[in-house]
Structure formats: C-alpha cells, structure tokens
Amino acid sequence: MSIKLAIMGYGNLGKGVEIAANAAKDVDLVAIFTRRDPKTLKVLSENVPVVSVKEMDAWKDKVDVLVICGGSATDLPVITPLYAKSFNVVDSFDTHARIPEHFAAVNKASKEGGKIGVISCGWDPGMFSLARVYANAILPDGKDYTFWGKGVSQGHSDAIRRIKGVKNAKQYTIPVDAALDAVRSGKNPELTTREKHTRECFVVLEEGADAALIEKEIKEMPNYFADYDTTVHFISEEEFNKNHTGMAHGGFVFRTGKTGVDKEHNHVIEYSLKLDSNPEFTASVLVAIARAAYRMNKEGLSGCKTILDIPPSYLSELSGEELRAHLL
Amino acid sequence: MSIKLAIMGYGNLGKGVEIAANAAKDVDLVAIFTRRDPKTLKVLSENVPVVSVKEMDAWKDKVDVLVICGGSATDLPVITPLYAKSFNVVDSFDTHARIPEHFAAVNKASKEGGKIGVISCGWDPGMFSLARVYANAILPDGKDYTFWGKGVSQGHSDAIRRIKGVKNAKQYTIPVDAALDAVRSGKNPELTTREKHTRECFVVLEEGADAALIEKEIKEMPNYFADYDTTVHFISEEEFNKNHTGMAHGGFVFRTGKTGVDKEHNHVIEYSLKLDSNPEFTASVLVAIARAAYRMNKEGLSGCKTILDIPPSYLSELSGEELRAHLL
C-alpha cells in the first residue's frame, strides 16, 4: 500500500519533495497545491494534478500526508496550523526560537482534527537535533558544538543585497578548520563566534557604486558581520551567475564528553553533512518523516510531533524484521 | 522520581554502567548482582549492595531496570531471556547475525512478564545502527560504508593468543585514510576488505618461540588476517603492559547518496565516534536506554525493542518542552 502524499508550495523545496517522493517506492505523489494560478505552474511529474489551494477541501480524504513547503518567517506559522486540522502535515519550520509557539499552534489544530502534524524537519532543526539529543543523553558530562557550512546563508545574502549600490550578493558561511580540529581532538575548547566561522561574500555592484564604502558597510554590519572575519569579493554579474547559484550546504555537530571514575576518558561524537543541494536534502528528510506521520496516524495517534518523538524505524520503508536483520 | 537501576555482571562493562548510572541525575543504582561470591567483589559505589544472582527473585519489585552485562557468545543468549520475564532488561548483545533469534527469545519472555526488554544497545549495534537507518530512510538511492577503529578487536587478539608460542597479543583494527577520504569525497568507491582496514598486531612471545613462523601464521590466518594488510610487532611483556592495555575504540558510518532530476546532486552523511573507553561509552548508551525502557514500561508497553523502536526523546532526562526549546 502506497502513501498518498501531496505537496503544498512549489518552490525549490517543493520541487525537492516532488523528486524525493518519486524516489521513494512506497510513496505516491497525488497532488501539488499552489497559491498561484495552477495553469502557470510547470511541474516535473506530468501526471500529477496541480490544484489551487482554494480547492484543497475536496482533497481531504484523498491525501494521506501533506508536506507544506513555505518560508518560516511568515508562511508556515499561518499555513501549517491552518491545514493541520484536516490533513496529516509535515513542515520544515526552522526558526529555532519560535518552535515552542509553532508546536503549540499545530498541536491544537492536529488534536482537534485527530491528525498528526510533524514540524521542524530537515537538517537543522532535524538531523542535527537528533545528533544533539542522542549525544547529550549518552554523555551528560560534555559540551556541544554546531558548525554550519560551507554553504549559503540566505539571511546574510539578503542583508548585503539591501545595501545601496549592491545589485546581487551571495554569502557563504565557512567553518574554521582549526576550530573543527580543536573540537575533534577532544580538547573541549571555548570558542568565540569569530573563531568558529568565517564569512565570504561575493558581490555584484550597481554601476558607479563605491566598492570601498560597501565593503566597509558589510564588514561593520552588526549581528550579521561585525563579529566575524569577513572577506568581500566584487565580481561581475557573469561570474556571479556562473559560479554562485548553487545550493550546497552542510555542517558539523559534535559532542565531546568525559566518563570514568576520575573523568579520565574523553569521547568525541561527530555528525556531519556535506550536501550538494540543501533543498533536495531537506525535502528527502520531509518525505521520510511523511512516512512516519502516516504510520503514527494509522495507529490512532494525533497532535504535534517533532523528529525527537518518532521511533527511527518509522522513517524507514523497511519492516522491523528487515531492519534488525540488515541495518541494526 | 529516580529510576532504580541494577547491574548484573561486574566486569569492564558493568563497572562502566556503574559509573554512567552515578553520572545520571535521574538514576539511582540500587544493586549489583553477581554470579561470584558477593563478598569477593569490590565495587566503586560503597553504599550499593552486592547481591548473589541466587537472591534476585527478592529484588523483582525493587528494581525498575536491570542492565545485563555479559558476553554475546554464551552469556546474553541465556541470561537476557531468563530475566526478561521478571525485570525490564537492557543488554548489549552484539552478534549481528544472531539478533533476530535473540529478539524472538527476549520478546517472548518480556511479553509474558509484561516487561520491556531492549537488546543490542551500544555503538555497533546501537548508535551506528541509528546512523545507518536514518541515512537509508533519507537517501534511498545510496551506498553504506562502516569503518571500525582505531581500536582493539577482541576476537582477533584472541585468535593470535591461541597460536602456540604466543604469550600475549593485542590486535588493532585501523581504517585506511585513503578509503575514508574516497568515501568522504562522495565518489561512491567500491572498496575491497583489504582497502578498508589494516590490522596491526602487538605480540609477546613465549621463550624460544619462532617469531618468523608465528608472523607467517598470523598473516595467513583465513577470515581473520589473510584478506588484510597485517603488520606484526614483537614486543616485550613490559612494553605490552605499558602501552597496550587501553580500551580505546571508535569508527565511522557513512551513507553517500544522490538526489535530483538527473541524480546530479551528491550528499555525504557521516557519523563517527572516537572513544577513549569502549566499555564506558557502551555503558553510557545502556544507561540512556534504561531510562527509555523504564518510560516505555510505565506507559504500559511490553516486549522486545531495539534502539530503532524508541523515540529519541525517551533517552533524554529532559522533558519534551526542554528538548524543543534547547536542543531541537
């Protein structure tokens, strides 16, 4: 029996979910919902209907899980609770500080509808959260480190683009090798913000813009750049379009901790991701979670969940017997 | 409310569980059970009673979870099912090929007693299994790699010690850096046994033994060494005792996989452990799992489980709210 999955929102993430759903043997993509005029949307899967969000009510009983693809700033806080009452939903809400309130809103709606809503799935929050929780449970006497990159920070790129005279910009967050090595060695270093990551910016200027002034403005921007060693490269639009449109990302989660009668033994747990496509990897997590959401709801569970509440086996298309025989 | 934990078997692993239980704020170590004469056992925790296994019946209602520390070859297949009927139990059974039958035996006993039995916890099986299952669920089109070491292989050390003329021996399994780098690069290499690990042996000879002959016998031993590049060092007993009594271990789990319309994007997921003390780390996992076993049984669940069946949050002493606010 296949899981009938639908996508809401067809940007980079939605396309990634489409690809991941098609790659999963036990998942059938049954609909793509959009706020745009469905006729204007060209999707990869020719046989899948593209449907206006206005008609979603008619799909309540035809969809097992709805994967909601939208921005965390304004879209998901509204859309996920809205649909959580009628559908099992999965989202990638990633504003860490606002997770508790998003959880509460989705939990209320999901409970009312007898549905499952899984929020904040992807890699951080998501796989990195798992790495942190398992490692903390195992090594209570220890220290956590999370590094991001090398990858594009959308927020920092946007901040540069808002500067007058900037035509386009990409900002890469880069973990500092020396810091990674120090953590990996088990030395439990205290690391400042500056010691953990550097920031590299590629900027296309408007004609006549003052490069020196813009470089200064970037490097001194509070919160975004002032606490980091920042490099600024001014490049042509041609070079920008050729080399800086990729969506690679990744990062590292460490926990280092001690055990022993005299705390004489060090342990280093490291989890890392190196991703050619940030949205496609996030989408692949969402589809695995959609499988789990379907199963939990089949078992009669309802309410809001996160990846921390879900048995790992629920994410896999393999049975318990198969997992024990081959992957345990 | 504290979890009342008991240990059965007081070797390196049992001592590790004692240390981990004392390090966990929500766990009380209430008894150490032994097959030896309790009077002969000197334990770290002076206030904890050491009790003969013959008297375990009297402890049924005084213990929340029993952590069984024994060998996988002959101890655990008998002992875990035996006590699974009367206690919530946790073990570190690590003979991968026999997990299905061990699961069946423990499941039967645990169900009969209305208890939870969690088997095969540690790092492999255990944390490495989790890394494999999550990564497989996310990247269905990919390839798994597991490397062990640098660390001591008990089985290989034993095999050397059985050779005539060998007084003592330690064998280190070492992952090959070039192989690790090839996997990490996302090249999806096909690796032979020889390309993945080397084996390094430190051997103390009996007086008058023939070193050349023994080296040949080690290197040509089928299954254990013949398929590997093996180095043999003959050392004095003094050097052996000084440098080769440690219990460090570790390893790496990778999954590399592809996504994209044309499978054009590579992703590398890496999980690694670098452990100063193999038994103390394994013990730390067992105690986190004991917490989960206690919770599952409190909820009315029974039967055999593995780490794949347990929501990650159950391993943590933090509440769902705390986890969502701080670690998600």
JSON list of C-alpha atoms in Angstrom, two decimals, chain B residues 5-93:
[
{"chain": "B", "resi": 5, "resn": "LEU", "atom": "CA", "xyz": [18.69, 0.65, 38.17]},
{"chain": "B", "resi": 6, "resn": "ALA", "atom": "CA", "xyz": [20.50, -2.62, 38.89]},
{"chain": "B", "resi": 7, "resn": "ILE", "atom": "CA", "xyz": [23.52, -4.15, 37.20]},
{"chain": "B", "resi": 8, "resn": "MET", "atom": "CA", "xyz": [24.04, -7.82, 36.52]},
{"chain": "B", "resi": 9, "resn": "GLY", "atom": "CA", "xyz": [27.66, -8.81, 35.87]},
{"chain": "B", "resi": 10, "resn": "TYR", "atom": "CA", "xyz": [30.55, -6.72, 37.13]},
{"chain": "B", "resi": 11, "resn": "GLY", "atom": "CA", "xyz": [33.32, -6.77, 34.52]},
{"chain": "B", "resi": 12, "resn": "ASN", "atom": "CA", "xyz": [34.53, -3.78, 32.48]},
{"chain": "B", "resi": 13, "resn": "LEU", "atom": "CA", "xyz": [31.05, -3.13, 31.10]},
{"chain": "B", "resi": 14, "resn": "GLY", "atom": "CA", "xyz": [29.34, -3.49, 34.49]},
{"chain": "B", "resi": 15, "resn": "LYS", "atom": "CA", "xyz": [31.80, -1.04, 36.02]},
{"chain": "B", "resi": 16, "resn": "GLY", "atom": "CA", "xyz": [31.07, 1.33, 33.13]},
{"chain": "B", "resi": 17, "resn": "VAL", "atom": "CA", "xyz": [27.33, 1.10, 33.85]},
{"chain": "B", "resi": 18, "resn": "GLU", "atom": "CA", "xyz": [28.04, 1.84, 37.50]},
{"chain": "B", "resi": 19, "resn": "ILE", "atom": "CA", "xyz": [29.95, 5.00, 36.50]},
{"chain": "B", "resi": 20, "resn": "ALA", "atom": "CA", "xyz": [27.27, 6.07, 33.99]},
{"chain": "B", "resi": 21, "resn": "ALA", "atom": "CA", "xyz": [24.43, 5.45, 36.47]},
{"chain": "B", "resi": 22, "resn": "ASN", "atom": "CA", "xyz": [26.20, 7.58, 39.06]},
{"chain": "B", "resi": 23, "resn": "ALA", "atom": "CA", "xyz": [26.67, 10.34, 36.46]},
{"chain": "B", "resi": 24, "resn": "ALA", "atom": "CA", "xyz": [22.95, 10.40, 35.55]},
{"chain": "B", "resi": 25, "resn": "LYS", "atom": "CA", "xyz": [20.96, 12.69, 37.83]},
{"chain": "B", "resi": 26, "resn": "ASP", "atom": "CA", "xyz": [17.69, 10.80, 37.45]},
{"chain": "B", "resi": 27, "resn": "VAL", "atom": "CA", "xyz": [19.13, 7.31, 38.04]},
{"chain": "B", "resi": 28, "resn": "ASP", "atom": "CA", "xyz": [19.73, 5.52, 41.35]},
{"chain": "B", "resi": 29, "resn": "LEU", "atom": "CA", "xyz": [21.95, 2.45, 41.36]},
{"chain": "B", "resi": 30, "resn": "VAL", "atom": "CA", "xyz": [20.20, 0.08, 43.81]},
{"chain": "B", "resi": 31, "resn": "ALA", "atom": "CA", "xyz": [22.02, -3.24, 43.44]},
{"chain": "B", "resi": 32, "resn": "ILE", "atom": "CA", "xyz": [24.84, -5.06, 41.69]},
{"chain": "B", "resi": 33, "resn": "PHE", "atom": "CA", "xyz": [24.09, -8.74, 41.02]},
{"chain": "B", "resi": 34, "resn": "THR", "atom": "CA", "xyz": [26.92, -11.20, 40.55]},
{"chain": "B", "resi": 35, "resn": "ARG", "atom": "CA", "xyz": [27.42, -14.90, 39.92]},
{"chain": "B", "resi": 36, "resn": "ARG", "atom": "CA", "xyz": [30.55, -14.73, 42.08]},
{"chain": "B", "resi": 37, "resn": "ASP", "atom": "CA", "xyz": [30.60, -14.74, 45.85]},
{"chain": "B", "resi": 38, "resn": "PRO", "atom": "CA", "xyz": [29.39, -11.19, 46.64]},
{"chain": "B", "resi": 39, "resn": "LYS", "atom": "CA", "xyz": [31.95, -10.88, 49.43]},
{"chain": "B", "resi": 40, "resn": "THR", "atom": "CA", "xyz": [34.80, -11.15, 46.91]},
{"chain": "B", "resi": 41, "resn": "LEU", "atom": "CA", "xyz": [33.52, -8.23, 44.82]},
{"chain": "B", "resi": 42, "resn": "LYS", "atom": "CA", "xyz": [34.92, -4.77, 45.41]},
{"chain": "B", "resi": 43, "resn": "VAL", "atom": "CA", "xyz": [32.70, -2.19, 43.75]},
{"chain": "B", "resi": 44, "resn": "LEU", "atom": "CA", "xyz": [33.18, 1.56, 43.32]},
{"chain": "B", "resi": 45, "resn": "SER", "atom": "CA", "xyz": [29.90, 2.57, 44.96]},
{"chain": "B", "resi": 46, "resn": "GLU", "atom": "CA", "xyz": [30.32, 1.73, 48.61]},
{"chain": "B", "resi": 47, "resn": "ASN", "atom": "CA", "xyz": [26.66, 2.13, 49.55]},
{"chain": "B", "resi": 48, "resn": "VAL", "atom": "CA", "xyz": [25.29, -0.14, 46.86]},
{"chain": "B", "resi": 49, "resn": "PRO", "atom": "CA", "xyz": [24.54, -3.73, 47.94]},
{"chain": "B", "resi": 50, "resn": "VAL", "atom": "CA", "xyz": [26.33, -6.52, 46.06]},
{"chain": "B", "resi": 51, "resn": "VAL", "atom": "CA", "xyz": [23.92, -9.44, 45.80]},
{"chain": "B", "resi": 52, "resn": "SER", "atom": "CA", "xyz": [24.20, -13.02, 44.59]},
{"chain": "B", "resi": 53, "resn": "VAL", "atom": "CA", "xyz": [22.15, -13.81, 41.49]},
{"chain": "B", "resi": 54, "resn": "LYS", "atom": "CA", "xyz": [20.53, -16.55, 43.56]},
{"chain": "B", "resi": 55, "resn": "GLU", "atom": "CA", "xyz": [18.68, -13.88, 45.51]},
{"chain": "B", "resi": 56, "resn": "MET", "atom": "CA", "xyz": [17.42, -11.89, 42.54]},
{"chain": "B", "resi": 57, "resn": "ASP", "atom": "CA", "xyz": [13.81, -13.01, 42.99]},
{"chain": "B", "resi": 58, "resn": "ALA", "atom": "CA", "xyz": [13.55, -10.88, 46.08]},
{"chain": "B", "resi": 59, "resn": "TRP", "atom": "CA", "xyz": [14.51, -7.80, 44.06]},
{"chain": "B", "resi": 60, "resn": "LYS", "atom": "CA", "xyz": [11.77, -8.01, 41.41]},
{"chain": "B", "resi": 61, "resn": "ASP", "atom": "CA", "xyz": [9.80, -5.12, 42.82]},
{"chain": "B", "resi": 62, "resn": "LYS", "atom": "CA", "xyz": [12.77, -3.06, 43.95]},
{"chain": "B", "resi": 63, "resn": "VAL", "atom": "CA", "xyz": [14.36, -2.63, 40.53]},
{"chain": "B", "resi": 64, "resn": "ASP", "atom": "CA", "xyz": [12.96, -0.57, 37.65]},
{"chain": "B", "resi": 65, "resn": "VAL", "atom": "CA", "xyz": [15.51, -1.67, 35.05]},
{"chain": "B", "resi": 66, "resn": "LEU", "atom": "CA", "xyz": [18.16, -4.38, 35.08]},
{"chain": "B", "resi": 67, "resn": "VAL", "atom": "CA", "xyz": [21.19, -3.76, 32.86]},
{"chain": "B", "resi": 68, "resn": "ILE", "atom": "CA", "xyz": [22.68, -7.12, 31.92]},
{"chain": "B", "resi": 69, "resn": "CYS", "atom": "CA", "xyz": [26.42, -7.04, 31.28]},
{"chain": "B", "resi": 70, "resn": "GLY", "atom": "CA", "xyz": [27.74, -10.23, 29.77]},
{"chain": "B", "resi": 71, "resn": "GLY", "atom": "CA", "xyz": [29.34, -11.73, 26.68]},
{"chain": "B", "resi": 72, "resn": "SER", "atom": "CA", "xyz": [27.32, -12.15, 23.50]},
{"chain": "B", "resi": 73, "resn": "ALA", "atom": "CA", "xyz": [28.68, -15.60, 22.67]},
{"chain": "B", "resi": 74, "resn": "THR", "atom": "CA", "xyz": [27.27, -17.60, 25.57]},
{"chain": "B", "resi": 75, "resn": "ASP", "atom": "CA", "xyz": [26.04, -15.30, 28.40]},
{"chain": "B", "resi": 76, "resn": "LEU", "atom": "CA", "xyz": [23.42, -12.97, 26.95]},
{"chain": "B", "resi": 77, "resn": "PRO", "atom": "CA", "xyz": [21.51, -15.51, 24.78]},
{"chain": "B", "resi": 78, "resn": "VAL", "atom": "CA", "xyz": [20.69, -17.36, 28.01]},
{"chain": "B", "resi": 79, "resn": "ILE", "atom": "CA", "xyz": [20.62, -14.66, 30.67]},
{"chain": "B", "resi": 80, "resn": "THR", "atom": "CA", "xyz": [18.62, -11.91, 28.97]},
{"chain": "B", "resi": 81, "resn": "PRO", "atom": "CA", "xyz": [15.57, -14.09, 28.14]},
{"chain": "B", "resi": 82, "resn": "LEU", "atom": "CA", "xyz": [15.82, -15.66, 31.62]},
{"chain": "B", "resi": 83, "resn": "TYR", "atom": "CA", "xyz": [15.42, -12.35, 33.46]},
{"chain": "B", "resi": 84, "resn": "ALA", "atom": "CA", "xyz": [13.27, -10.57, 30.85]},
{"chain": "B", "resi": 85, "resn": "LYS", "atom": "CA", "xyz": [10.16, -12.12, 32.37]},
{"chain": "B", "resi": 86, "resn": "SER", "atom": "CA", "xyz": [10.67, -10.54, 35.80]},
{"chain": "B", "resi": 87, "resn": "PHE", "atom": "CA", "xyz": [12.58, -7.35, 35.03]},
{"chain": "B", "resi": 88, "resn": "ASN", "atom": "CA", "xyz": [12.72, -4.61, 32.44]},
{"chain": "B", "resi": 89, "resn": "VAL", "atom": "CA", "xyz": [16.09, -5.50, 30.92]},
{"chain": "B", "resi": 90, "resn": "VAL", "atom": "CA", "xyz": [18.69, -3.86, 28.70]},
{"chain": "B", "resi": 91, "resn": "ASP", "atom": "CA", "xyz": [21.62, -5.63, 27.07]},
{"chain": "B", "resi": 92, "resn": "SER", "atom": "CA", "xyz": [24.40, -5.03, 24.55]},
{"chain": "B", "resi": 93, "resn": "PHE", "atom": "CA", "xyz": [24.08, -8.25, 22.52]}
]
